Structure formats: structure tokens, C-alpha cells
mmCIF file of C-alpha atoms and ligand atoms in Angstrom:
data_model
loop_
_atom_site.group_PDB
_atom_site.id
_atom_site.type_symbol
_atom_site.label_atom_id
_atom_site.label_comp_id
_atom_site.label_asym_id
_atom_site.label_seq_id
_atom_site.Cartn_x
_atom_site.Cartn_y
_atom_site.Cartn_z
ATOM 1 C CA UNK A 255 0.000 0.000 0.000
ATOM 2 C CA UNK A 256 1.168 3.501 -0.765
ATOM 3 C CA UNK A 257 1.961 6.024 1.933
ATOM 4 C CA UNK A 258 0.626 8.860 -0.159
ATOM 5 C CA UNK A 259 -1.633 11.355 1.535
ATOM 6 C CA UNK A 260 -5.284 11.108 0.583
ATOM 7 C CA UNK A 261 -7.094 14.016 -1.048
ATOM 8 C CA UNK A 262 -10.842 14.228 -1.400
ATOM 9 C CA UNK A 263 -12.564 17.088 -3.111
ATOM 10 C CA UNK A 264 -15.489 17.751 -5.381
ATOM 11 C CA UNK A 265 -17.942 20.028 -7.116
ATOM 12 C CA UNK A 266 -21.688 20.284 -7.425
ATOM 13 C CA UNK A 267 -22.696 19.564 -11.006
ATOM 14 C CA UNK A 268 -24.967 22.522 -11.610
ATOM 15 C CA UNK A 269 -23.215 23.996 -14.617
ATOM 16 C CA UNK A 270 -20.054 23.909 -16.622
ATOM 17 C CA UNK A 271 -16.936 24.829 -14.693
ATOM 18 C CA UNK A 272 -15.389 28.245 -15.222
ATOM 19 C CA UNK A 273 -12.098 30.087 -14.861
ATOM 20 C CA UNK A 274 -12.814 30.696 -11.176
ATOM 21 C CA UNK A 275 -12.918 26.929 -10.616
ATOM 22 C CA UNK A 276 -9.680 26.599 -12.533
ATOM 23 C CA UNK A 277 -7.831 29.126 -10.376
ATOM 24 C CA UNK A 278 -9.518 28.048 -7.149
ATOM 25 C CA UNK A 279 -9.262 24.277 -7.353
ATOM 26 C CA UNK A 280 -8.793 22.536 -10.710
ATOM 27 C CA UNK A 281 -5.246 23.753 -11.142
ATOM 28 C CA UNK A 282 -4.129 22.437 -7.764
ATOM 29 C CA UNK A 283 -5.826 19.087 -8.376
ATOM 30 C CA UNK A 284 -3.784 18.652 -11.531
ATOM 31 C CA UNK A 285 -0.608 19.563 -9.635
ATOM 32 C CA UNK A 286 -1.325 17.336 -6.649
ATOM 33 C CA UNK A 287 -2.471 14.193 -8.411
ATOM 34 C CA UNK A 288 0.930 12.641 -9.071
ATOM 35 C CA UNK A 289 2.060 12.429 -5.461
ATOM 36 C CA UNK A 290 -1.262 11.979 -3.668
ATOM 37 C CA UNK A 291 -4.031 9.414 -3.635
ATOM 38 C CA UNK A 292 -6.661 11.751 -5.027
ATOM 39 C CA UNK A 293 -10.429 11.347 -5.175
ATOM 40 C CA UNK A 294 -12.547 13.898 -7.003
ATOM 41 C CA UNK A 295 -16.264 13.645 -6.481
ATOM 42 C CA UNK A 296 -19.057 14.938 -8.663
ATOM 43 C CA UNK A 297 -21.478 15.846 -5.904
ATOM 44 C CA UNK A 298 -24.803 15.230 -7.625
ATOM 45 C CA UNK A 299 -26.601 14.315 -4.392
ATOM 46 C CA UNK A 300 -25.443 17.564 -2.820
ATOM 47 C CA UNK A 301 -26.510 19.477 -5.936
ATOM 48 C CA UNK A 302 -30.006 18.110 -5.431
ATOM 49 C CA UNK A 303 -30.230 19.727 -1.991
ATOM 50 C CA UNK A 304 -31.020 22.979 -3.755
ATOM 51 C CA UNK A 305 -31.947 21.617 -7.195
ATOM 52 C CA UNK A 306 -34.264 18.803 -6.131
ATOM 53 C CA UNK A 307 -36.859 20.096 -8.586
ATOM 54 C CA UNK A 308 -34.450 20.031 -11.516
ATOM 55 C CA UNK A 309 -32.964 16.533 -11.698
ATOM 56 C CA UNK A 310 -32.345 16.749 -15.439
ATOM 57 C CA UNK A 311 -30.035 19.707 -14.986
ATOM 58 C CA UNK A 312 -28.008 17.880 -12.365
ATOM 59 C CA UNK A 313 -27.912 14.716 -14.467
ATOM 60 C CA UNK A 314 -26.690 16.499 -17.595
ATOM 61 C CA UNK A 315 -24.050 18.443 -15.737
ATOM 62 C CA UNK A 316 -22.452 15.334 -14.262
ATOM 63 C CA UNK A 317 -21.066 14.539 -17.684
ATOM 64 C CA UNK A 318 -20.178 18.181 -18.391
ATOM 65 C CA UNK A 319 -18.193 18.455 -15.188
ATOM 66 C CA UNK A 320 -16.467 15.135 -15.860
ATOM 67 C CA UNK A 321 -15.460 16.425 -19.295
ATOM 68 C CA UNK A 322 -14.218 19.666 -17.727
ATOM 69 C CA UNK A 323 -12.070 17.664 -15.289
ATOM 70 C CA UNK A 324 -10.547 15.561 -18.010
ATOM 71 C CA UNK A 325 -10.022 18.548 -20.316
ATOM 72 C CA UNK A 326 -7.970 20.503 -17.786
ATOM 73 C CA UNK A 327 -5.724 17.516 -17.179
ATOM 74 C CA UNK A 328 -7.165 15.613 -14.254
ATOM 75 C CA UNK A 329 -5.859 12.195 -15.204
ATOM 76 C CA UNK A 330 -8.062 9.186 -14.428
ATOM 77 C CA UNK A 331 -4.935 7.058 -14.118
ATOM 78 C CA UNK A 332 -3.836 9.176 -11.176
ATOM 79 C CA UNK A 333 -7.140 10.487 -9.830
ATOM 80 C CA UNK A 334 -10.297 8.569 -8.978
ATOM 81 C CA UNK A 335 -13.212 10.542 -10.399
ATOM 82 C CA UNK A 336 -16.592 9.350 -9.121
ATOM 83 C CA UNK A 337 -20.282 10.150 -8.806
ATOM 84 C CA UNK A 338 -21.452 10.805 -5.258
ATOM 85 C CA UNK A 339 -24.956 9.349 -5.486
ATOM 86 C CA UNK A 340 -23.578 6.049 -6.707
ATOM 87 C CA UNK A 341 -21.590 5.554 -3.516
ATOM 88 C CA UNK A 342 -24.438 4.879 -1.064
ATOM 89 C CA UNK A 343 -21.932 4.093 1.710
ATOM 90 C CA UNK A 344 -21.379 7.851 2.015
ATOM 91 C CA UNK A 345 -25.056 8.436 2.714
ATOM 92 C CA UNK A 346 -25.181 5.690 5.309
ATOM 93 C CA UNK A 347 -22.181 7.200 7.047
ATOM 94 C CA UNK A 348 -23.872 10.605 6.965
ATOM 95 C CA UNK A 349 -26.916 9.174 8.698
ATOM 96 C CA UNK A 350 -24.799 8.151 11.690
ATOM 97 C CA UNK A 351 -23.055 11.533 11.600
ATOM 98 C CA UNK A 352 -26.373 13.386 11.836
ATOM 99 C CA UNK A 353 -26.642 12.292 15.484
ATOM 100 C CA UNK A 354 -23.379 14.037 16.278
ATOM 101 C CA UNK A 355 -24.461 17.510 15.178
ATOM 102 C CA UNK A 356 -27.003 19.778 16.780
ATOM 103 C CA UNK A 357 -29.645 21.626 14.819
ATOM 104 C CA UNK A 358 -28.397 24.829 16.342
ATOM 105 C CA UNK A 359 -24.893 24.198 15.079
ATOM 106 C CA UNK A 360 -26.210 23.646 11.558
ATOM 107 C CA UNK A 361 -28.141 26.908 11.650
ATOM 108 C CA UNK A 362 -24.949 28.781 12.444
ATOM 109 C CA UNK A 363 -22.835 27.476 9.607
ATOM 110 C CA UNK A 364 -21.853 30.749 7.853
ATOM 111 C CA UNK A 365 -21.735 29.239 4.373
ATOM 112 C CA UNK A 366 -25.150 27.658 4.755
ATOM 113 C CA UNK A 367 -26.518 30.930 6.159
ATOM 114 C CA UNK A 368 -25.196 32.908 3.208
ATOM 115 C CA UNK A 369 -26.569 30.387 0.731
ATOM 116 C CA UNK A 370 -29.986 30.417 2.369
ATOM 117 C CA UNK A 371 -30.169 34.177 1.892
ATOM 118 C CA UNK A 372 -28.859 34.012 -1.632
ATOM 119 C CA UNK A 373 -31.298 31.289 -2.693
ATOM 120 C CA UNK A 374 -34.261 33.004 -1.080
ATOM 121 C CA UNK A 375 -35.642 29.875 0.605
ATOM 122 C CA UNK A 376 -37.475 32.027 3.132
ATOM 123 C CA UNK A 377 -39.075 29.735 5.702
ATOM 124 C CA UNK A 378 -39.082 26.793 3.311
ATOM 125 C CA UNK A 379 -35.541 25.539 3.801
ATOM 126 C CA UNK A 380 -35.282 21.896 2.757
ATOM 127 C CA UNK A 381 -33.963 19.758 5.629
ATOM 128 C CA UNK A 382 -31.627 18.156 3.100
ATOM 129 C CA UNK A 383 -30.103 21.554 2.454
ATOM 130 C CA UNK A 384 -29.636 22.358 6.154
ATOM 131 C CA UNK A 385 -27.845 19.075 6.678
ATOM 132 C CA UNK A 386 -25.623 19.038 3.619
ATOM 133 C CA UNK A 387 -22.503 19.968 5.630
ATOM 134 C CA UNK A 388 -22.964 16.717 7.539
ATOM 135 C CA UNK A 389 -23.113 14.814 4.280
ATOM 136 C CA UNK A 390 -20.046 16.657 3.150
ATOM 137 C CA UNK A 391 -18.277 15.545 6.328
ATOM 138 C CA UNK A 392 -19.216 12.001 5.343
ATOM 139 C CA UNK A 393 -17.845 12.558 1.812
ATOM 140 C CA UNK A 394 -14.536 13.429 3.386
ATOM 141 C CA UNK A 395 -14.461 10.896 6.215
ATOM 142 C CA UNK A 396 -15.491 7.997 3.979
ATOM 143 C CA UNK A 397 -12.110 8.255 2.269
ATOM 144 C CA UNK A 398 -10.013 8.946 5.371
ATOM 145 C CA UNK A 399 -8.941 12.096 3.579
ATOM 146 C CA UNK A 400 -5.921 13.978 4.927
ATOM 147 C CA UNK A 401 -6.331 16.998 2.697
ATOM 148 C CA UNK A 402 -9.301 18.779 1.156
ATOM 149 C CA UNK A 403 -8.358 21.464 -1.375
ATOM 150 C CA UNK A 404 -11.306 23.842 -1.546
ATOM 151 C CA UNK A 405 -12.193 27.490 -1.840
ATOM 152 C CA UNK A 406 -12.257 29.756 1.197
ATOM 153 C CA UNK A 407 -16.034 29.561 1.375
ATOM 154 C CA UNK A 408 -15.698 25.905 2.345
ATOM 155 C CA UNK A 409 -13.784 26.554 5.585
ATOM 156 C CA UNK A 410 -16.877 26.011 7.749
ATOM 157 C CA UNK A 411 -17.356 22.595 6.113
ATOM 158 C CA UNK A 412 -13.859 21.549 7.114
ATOM 159 C CA UNK A 413 -14.438 22.753 10.683
ATOM 160 C CA UNK A 414 -17.726 20.916 10.800
ATOM 161 C CA UNK A 415 -16.062 17.755 9.517
ATOM 162 C CA UNK A 416 -13.399 17.869 12.208
ATOM 163 C CA UNK A 417 -15.967 18.466 14.942
ATOM 164 C CA UNK A 418 -17.831 15.385 13.789
ATOM 165 C CA UNK A 419 -14.665 13.320 13.494
ATOM 166 C CA UNK A 420 -13.639 14.287 17.034
ATOM 167 C CA UNK A 421 -17.100 13.479 18.445
ATOM 168 C CA UNK A 422 -17.148 10.198 16.628
ATOM 169 C CA UNK A 423 -13.737 9.141 17.896
ATOM 170 C CA UNK A 424 -14.572 10.293 21.450
ATOM 171 C CA UNK A 425 -17.874 8.441 21.608
ATOM 172 C CA UNK A 426 -17.251 5.332 19.556
ATOM 173 C CA UNK A 427 -13.654 4.893 20.367
ATOM 174 C CA UNK A 428 -10.085 4.903 19.161
ATOM 175 C CA UNK A 429 -8.819 6.649 16.120
ATOM 176 C CA UNK A 430 -11.459 5.322 13.767
ATOM 177 C CA UNK A 431 -11.735 8.495 11.700
ATOM 178 C CA UNK A 432 -9.129 10.990 10.698
ATOM 179 C CA UNK A 433 -9.125 14.761 11.089
ATOM 180 C CA UNK A 434 -8.692 16.636 7.867
ATOM 181 C CA UNK A 435 -6.813 19.702 6.742
ATOM 182 C CA UNK A 436 -8.305 22.227 4.320
ATOM 183 C CA UNK A 437 -5.971 23.322 1.562
ATOM 184 C CA UNK A 438 -6.923 26.830 0.507
ATOM 185 C CA UNK A 439 -5.843 28.687 -2.622
ATOM 186 C CA UNK A 440 -2.820 30.903 -2.092
ATOM 187 C CA UNK A 441 -3.910 33.465 -4.633
ATOM 188 C CA UNK A 442 -6.929 35.672 -4.159
ATOM 189 C CA UNK A 443 -10.050 34.241 -5.702
ATOM 190 C CA UNK A 444 -10.906 35.260 -9.210
ATOM 191 C CA UNK A 445 -13.511 38.041 -9.290
ATOM 192 C CA UNK A 446 -16.473 38.002 -11.663
ATOM 193 C CA UNK A 447 -16.193 39.825 -14.966
ATOM 194 C CA UNK A 448 -18.575 42.388 -13.437
ATOM 195 C CA UNK A 449 -16.026 43.085 -10.684
ATOM 196 C CA UNK A 450 -17.996 41.347 -7.934
ATOM 197 C CA UNK A 451 -15.943 39.357 -5.472
ATOM 198 C CA UNK A 452 -16.668 35.928 -6.871
ATOM 199 C CA UNK A 453 -17.121 34.334 -10.245
ATOM 200 C CA UNK A 454 -20.266 32.289 -9.923
ATOM 201 C CA UNK A 455 -22.517 30.162 -12.079
ATOM 202 C CA UNK A 456 -25.623 31.578 -10.466
ATOM 203 C CA UNK A 457 -24.577 35.184 -10.911
ATOM 204 C CA UNK A 458 -23.788 34.655 -14.578
ATOM 205 C CA UNK A 459 -20.592 36.690 -14.332
ATOM 206 C CA UNK A 460 -18.175 33.996 -15.384
ATOM 207 C CA UNK A 461 -16.216 32.730 -18.334
ATOM 208 C CA UNK A 462 -16.654 28.989 -18.633
ATOM 209 C CA UNK A 463 -13.864 26.654 -19.675
ATOM 210 C CA UNK A 464 -15.910 25.802 -22.747
ATOM 211 C CA UNK A 465 -16.722 29.405 -23.675
ATOM 212 C CA UNK A 466 -16.116 29.939 -27.381
ATOM 213 C CA UNK A 467 -13.343 32.379 -28.384
ATOM 214 C CA UNK A 468 -15.728 35.016 -29.728
ATOM 215 C CA UNK A 469 -17.647 35.101 -26.504
ATOM 216 C CA UNK A 470 -14.407 35.163 -24.484
ATOM 217 C CA UNK A 471 -13.251 38.233 -26.444
ATOM 218 C CA UNK A 472 -16.624 39.883 -25.929
ATOM 219 C CA UNK A 473 -16.614 39.222 -22.201
ATOM 220 C CA UNK A 474 -13.021 40.409 -21.851
ATOM 221 C CA UNK A 475 -14.001 43.676 -23.542
ATOM 222 C CA UNK A 476 -16.893 44.109 -21.134
ATOM 223 C CA UNK A 477 -14.795 43.449 -18.050
ATOM 224 C CA UNK A 478 -15.003 45.679 -15.080
ATOM 225 C CA UNK A 479 -11.731 47.534 -14.568
ATOM 226 C CA UNK A 480 -10.792 50.823 -12.900
ATOM 227 C CA UNK A 481 -14.057 52.814 -12.983
ATOM 228 C CA UNK A 482 -12.202 56.097 -12.498
ATOM 229 C CA UNK A 483 -9.956 55.550 -15.483
ATOM 230 C CA UNK A 484 -12.112 57.467 -17.945
ATOM 231 C CA UNK A 485 -9.331 59.334 -19.648
ATOM 232 C CA UNK A 486 -6.617 57.260 -21.336
ATOM 233 C CA UNK A 487 -3.880 59.710 -20.394
ATOM 234 C CA UNK A 488 -4.688 59.542 -16.680
ATOM 235 C CA UNK A 489 -2.972 57.049 -14.398
ATOM 236 C CA UNK A 490 -5.011 53.874 -13.864
ATOM 237 C CA UNK A 491 -5.324 51.660 -10.820
ATOM 238 C CA UNK A 492 -3.615 48.276 -11.238
ATOM 239 C CA UNK A 493 -4.014 46.829 -7.731
ATOM 240 C CA UNK A 494 -7.350 45.157 -7.301
ATOM 241 C CA UNK A 495 -8.275 45.823 -10.925
ATOM 242 C CA UNK A 496 -10.011 42.628 -12.143
ATOM 243 C CA UNK A 497 -8.431 42.910 -15.592
ATOM 244 C CA UNK A 498 -4.968 42.702 -14.040
ATOM 245 C CA UNK A 499 -6.015 40.038 -11.549
ATOM 246 C CA UNK A 500 -6.990 37.881 -14.519
ATOM 247 C CA UNK A 501 -3.771 38.685 -16.335
ATOM 248 C CA UNK A 502 -1.781 37.753 -13.218
ATOM 249 C CA UNK A 503 -3.486 34.351 -13.294
ATOM 250 C CA UNK A 504 -3.334 33.564 -16.992
ATOM 251 C CA UNK A 505 -0.660 35.619 -18.733
ATOM 252 C CA UNK A 506 2.543 33.644 -19.308
ATOM 253 C CA UNK A 507 4.524 36.586 -20.647
ATOM 254 C CA UNK A 508 5.530 38.130 -17.339
ATOM 255 C CA UNK A 509 7.787 40.805 -18.799
ATOM 256 C CA UNK A 510 5.042 42.061 -21.044
ATOM 257 C CA UNK A 511 2.602 42.042 -18.147
ATOM 258 C CA UNK A 512 4.922 44.104 -15.938
ATOM 259 C CA UNK A 513 5.326 46.565 -18.789
ATOM 260 C CA UNK A 514 1.558 46.833 -19.248
ATOM 261 C CA UNK A 515 1.032 47.393 -15.550
ATOM 262 C CA UNK A 516 3.626 50.148 -15.421
ATOM 263 C CA UNK A 517 2.171 51.814 -18.511
ATOM 264 C CA UNK A 518 -1.376 51.609 -17.161
ATOM 265 C CA UNK A 519 -0.294 53.024 -13.788
ATOM 266 C CA UNK A 520 1.536 55.937 -15.328
ATOM 267 C CA UNK A 521 -1.199 56.757 -17.825
ATOM 268 C CA UNK A 522 -1.513 56.521 -21.567
ATOM 269 C CA UNK A 523 -2.707 52.946 -21.806
ATOM 270 C CA UNK A 524 -6.395 52.526 -22.550
ATOM 271 C CA UNK A 525 -8.635 49.893 -21.036
ATOM 272 C CA UNK A 526 -9.705 48.742 -24.471
ATOM 273 C CA UNK A 527 -6.132 47.759 -25.334
ATOM 274 C CA UNK A 528 -5.524 45.882 -22.086
ATOM 275 C CA UNK A 529 -8.854 44.110 -22.292
ATOM 276 C CA UNK A 530 -8.246 43.030 -25.861
ATOM 277 C CA UNK A 531 -4.897 41.605 -24.776
ATOM 278 C CA UNK A 532 -6.585 39.825 -21.868
ATOM 279 C CA UNK A 533 -9.100 38.309 -24.285
ATOM 280 C CA UNK A 534 -6.274 36.962 -26.436
ATOM 281 C CA UNK A 535 -4.471 35.560 -23.394
ATOM 282 C CA UNK A 536 -7.624 33.781 -22.252
ATOM 283 C CA UNK A 537 -8.410 32.383 -25.699
ATOM 284 C CA UNK A 538 -4.877 31.031 -25.908
ATOM 285 C CA UNK A 539 -5.108 29.531 -22.430
ATOM 286 C CA UNK A 540 -8.426 27.845 -23.203
ATOM 287 C CA UNK A 541 -7.471 26.516 -26.601
ATOM 288 C CA UNK A 542 -5.846 23.206 -25.568
ATOM 289 C CA UNK A 543 -8.545 22.626 -22.943
ATOM 290 C CA UNK A 544 -11.233 23.097 -25.569
ATOM 291 C CA UNK A 545 -9.463 20.844 -28.046
ATOM 292 C CA UNK A 546 -9.488 18.051 -25.466
ATOM 293 C CA UNK A 547 -13.130 18.803 -24.649
ATOM 294 C CA UNK A 548 -14.091 18.474 -28.311
ATOM 295 C CA UNK A 549 -12.406 15.055 -28.472
ATOM 296 C CA UNK A 550 -14.134 13.850 -25.309
ATOM 297 C CA UNK A 551 -17.503 15.076 -26.531
ATOM 298 C CA UNK A 552 -17.038 12.710 -29.463
ATOM 299 C CA UNK A 553 -16.490 9.823 -27.077
ATOM 300 C CA UNK A 554 -18.939 10.145 -24.218
ATOM 301 C CA UNK A 555 -18.901 6.373 -23.820
ATOM 302 C CA UNK A 556 -15.268 6.618 -22.764
ATOM 303 C CA UNK A 557 -16.095 9.368 -20.265
ATOM 304 C CA UNK A 558 -18.826 7.187 -18.774
ATOM 305 C CA UNK A 559 -16.437 4.239 -18.536
ATOM 306 C CA UNK A 560 -13.974 6.427 -16.635
ATOM 307 C CA UNK A 561 -16.732 7.490 -14.249
ATOM 308 C CA UNK A 562 -17.934 3.936 -13.764
ATOM 309 C CA UNK A 563 -14.466 2.649 -13.018
ATOM 310 C CA UNK A 564 -13.783 5.517 -10.611
ATOM 311 C CA UNK A 565 -17.107 5.064 -8.882
ATOM 312 C CA UNK A 566 -16.482 1.350 -8.333
ATOM 313 C CA UNK A 567 -13.070 2.093 -6.824
ATOM 314 C CA UNK A 568 -14.516 4.850 -4.626
ATOM 315 C CA UNK A 569 -17.249 2.499 -3.420
ATOM 316 C CA UNK A 570 -14.740 -0.085 -2.375
ATOM 317 C CA UNK A 571 -12.797 2.479 -0.402
ATOM 318 C CA UNK A 572 -15.892 3.938 1.276
ATOM 319 C CA UNK A 573 -17.204 0.458 2.114
ATOM 320 C CA UNK A 574 -14.010 -0.278 4.041
ATOM 321 C CA UNK A 575 -14.444 2.860 6.119
ATOM 322 C CA UNK A 576 -18.100 2.099 6.721
ATOM 323 C CA UNK A 577 -17.240 -1.381 7.957
ATOM 324 C CA UNK A 578 -14.821 0.120 10.506
ATOM 325 C CA UNK A 579 -17.397 2.705 11.535
ATOM 326 C CA UNK A 580 -20.156 0.145 12.054
ATOM 327 C CA UNK A 581 -17.832 -2.109 13.973
ATOM 328 C CA UNK A 582 -16.953 0.796 16.281
ATOM 329 C CA UNK A 583 -20.651 1.618 16.689
ATOM 330 C CA UNK A 584 -21.539 -1.956 17.648
ATOM 331 C CA UNK A 585 -23.644 -2.303 14.531
ATOM 332 C CA UNK A 586 -22.399 -5.731 13.583
ATOM 333 C CA UNK A 587 -24.724 -8.533 14.510
ATOM 334 C CA UNK A 588 -23.823 -11.525 12.366
HETATM 335 N N1 LIG B 738 -19.624 21.885 -1.280
HETATM 336 C C1 LIG B 738 -18.720 21.808 -2.373
HETATM 337 C C2 LIG B 738 -19.076 22.945 -3.331
HETATM 338 O O1 LIG B 738 -20.124 23.527 -3.240
HETATM 339 C C3 LIG B 738 -18.813 20.498 -3.127
HETATM 340 C C4 LIG B 738 -18.468 19.319 -2.267
HETATM 341 C C5 LIG B 738 -19.303 18.326 -1.889
HETATM 342 C C6 LIG B 738 -17.199 19.042 -1.668
HETATM 343 N N2 LIG B 738 -18.674 17.439 -1.099
HETATM 344 C C7 LIG B 738 -17.385 17.827 -0.946
HETATM 345 C C8 LIG B 738 -15.963 19.669 -1.661
HETATM 346 C C9 LIG B 738 -16.350 17.269 -0.209
HETATM 347 C C10 LIG B 738 -14.929 19.093 -0.912
HETATM 348 C C11 LIG B 738 -15.126 17.903 -0.191
HETATM 349 O O2 LIG B 738 -18.291 23.245 -4.199
#
């Protein structure tokens, strides 16, 4: 058996993945896969907690997200990609975890609170939604994960997981489950093209990995930049300017970028010029990803085979954990 550290992470399949996902998590998954035992989960069951009335959307996006993963270079030979709902052991584990969390604690999860407001549930919050952090703890614990690379917004989920793991080990004994460490992106998160703090599917302010070049150029031209830079000859603000944040993430020509920044800061460089350059940088970055996507779209059978194989492997792993858990809980009768 390998001594590699275990990584578990995942996404809700509610839309195609975008550049924010790339910067926030996809990139590090590609980097980490060679020297870790990595599991990447397509969290369709979690997606249903707020899309229960739209199963077709979730279903269709499972394949889209899988294709996104493979297109950016997540390698099924090194990473186990699987579908959450097809690993029922996770859900059984979550059921036992539910006893270890109070309702009050769930209500105070900051991410859940923010999402409740954003989704406008009002008083009609599905119980499945309120409890999804517990299921997420089970996602993680089922694989004895050491590391969970996620965005900053997922910090409360990691805390919640460790609280549950500690309770479990205290009550049911020994070191059955393992505490986990969140791995957060070093760089600031990618803002939306409208300048808002986060690129998000729901807000429609993103550039997807499968966005066609024309649309990428159009969106780059529309990007929010320094609102006070109305006169080309005036100095512009580089720090915190989304156009430059994007260029910092995607431009490979560092000398040219430094030159552009200096020119923009001193005045004389128009936003139109910088944005056009950004568009070209993004189109170039996306090109190989989109070439791979086009190939995979021609061979969806292969994508499904990869998912099936990954899901079988994930099930085996989760079943082992569940057996240990049930043993510790005195749930073995014959
Ligand atoms: N909650 C994560 C998101 O919204 C998706 C997710 C589900 C996840 N289960 C997970 C992430 C387990 C990390 C580990 O993006």
C-alpha cells in the first residue's frame, strides 16, 4: 500500500466549470495528483439539496463536469473521479453523523446561512439543504482524507467535519476516523467579470472553460476595470483591478505584463487595449482545454467508462471505512 496522503474534493454539477474553478481548485488538483491518492467527487446528491426540482439539470451536468475535469488535465490514471450518489456508503455514514451535530450548530454554519439568503428559501428551507454539511463531512471521512483542497467559502465545512470526526472518535472509540486539513488557494479568488468578489454560475458573471473564443473576447471587452480611469492619459489603478487580476493568473509573458502594468499606472494605456490583450491571453489559455473537450464530446462512452471505473473504486474504499465505523458503533450482529 502507498503512503501517499489522501485528497478528497469535489464540485456540485450545476453547470459547466469556469475560470474561477480553474484558479480556485482545478489547477491544484492537476498539480497534486501525481504524489497523492486523489479522489474527485461529482457531488450530484449535494446538488439536489437545492436543485431537487431540476434533476435533469443535475444529471446532464455530471457529464459536463467530468469532461471539464478531463479537459484541464485531471488524469483518471492518477485520480479517482466518481459520482457521489452512486456511492451509497457515504449516505449511510452521513446518517450516523447526523446524530453528532445539533440543529443549532447547523443553523450557524456561515456558508449555509449565506446560501440560504442568496437562494431566497425564506421559511421553506429543505432539511436536506440544512444538513448538507454533515453529508459533506461524510464525503470526506469515507475516504479517510488527509487533505481537502477547496475554496475559502468551504472553511466552515472543514471545521464541521473535524468536529464530527472528534465526536465520533470520542464516543465510539479509538482513532477510527481521521481529522482533515483544508488546503486553501494561495492566490486571491478570481472576481467576476462584473467586478464582484466571486465568479459564480448563479450570478452569470463567469467565463466557462468551454466558452467559445468570440464570446471570451466579448466578455473580456466588457470586463469591469478601474471605474475612475475614464481618460486614457490619466494614471489607472492596477491593484485590485479585475483585468490585471486575470492577467496575473493567466498571462505567461511576465515581462510584457509588468510593462503593461507600469504603462497603465503611469497613464496613456487605454482599457480597451488591455482588455483586448486579456481576451487573447484567455483564448490562448483555453485553446488546448477546448481541443481536449471536443475530443471527449465525441467519445462520451469513454467518459462514462472512466466514471464507472472511478465510482467502483470509490465504493470499495468507502465500504471499508463504513465497515470500521459500524464495527466501532456496535452495529455488527452476524
Ligand atoms: N460543497 C462543495 C461545493 O459547493 C462540493 C463538495 C461536496 C465538496 N462534497 C465535498 C468539496 C467534499 C470538498 C469535499 O463546491
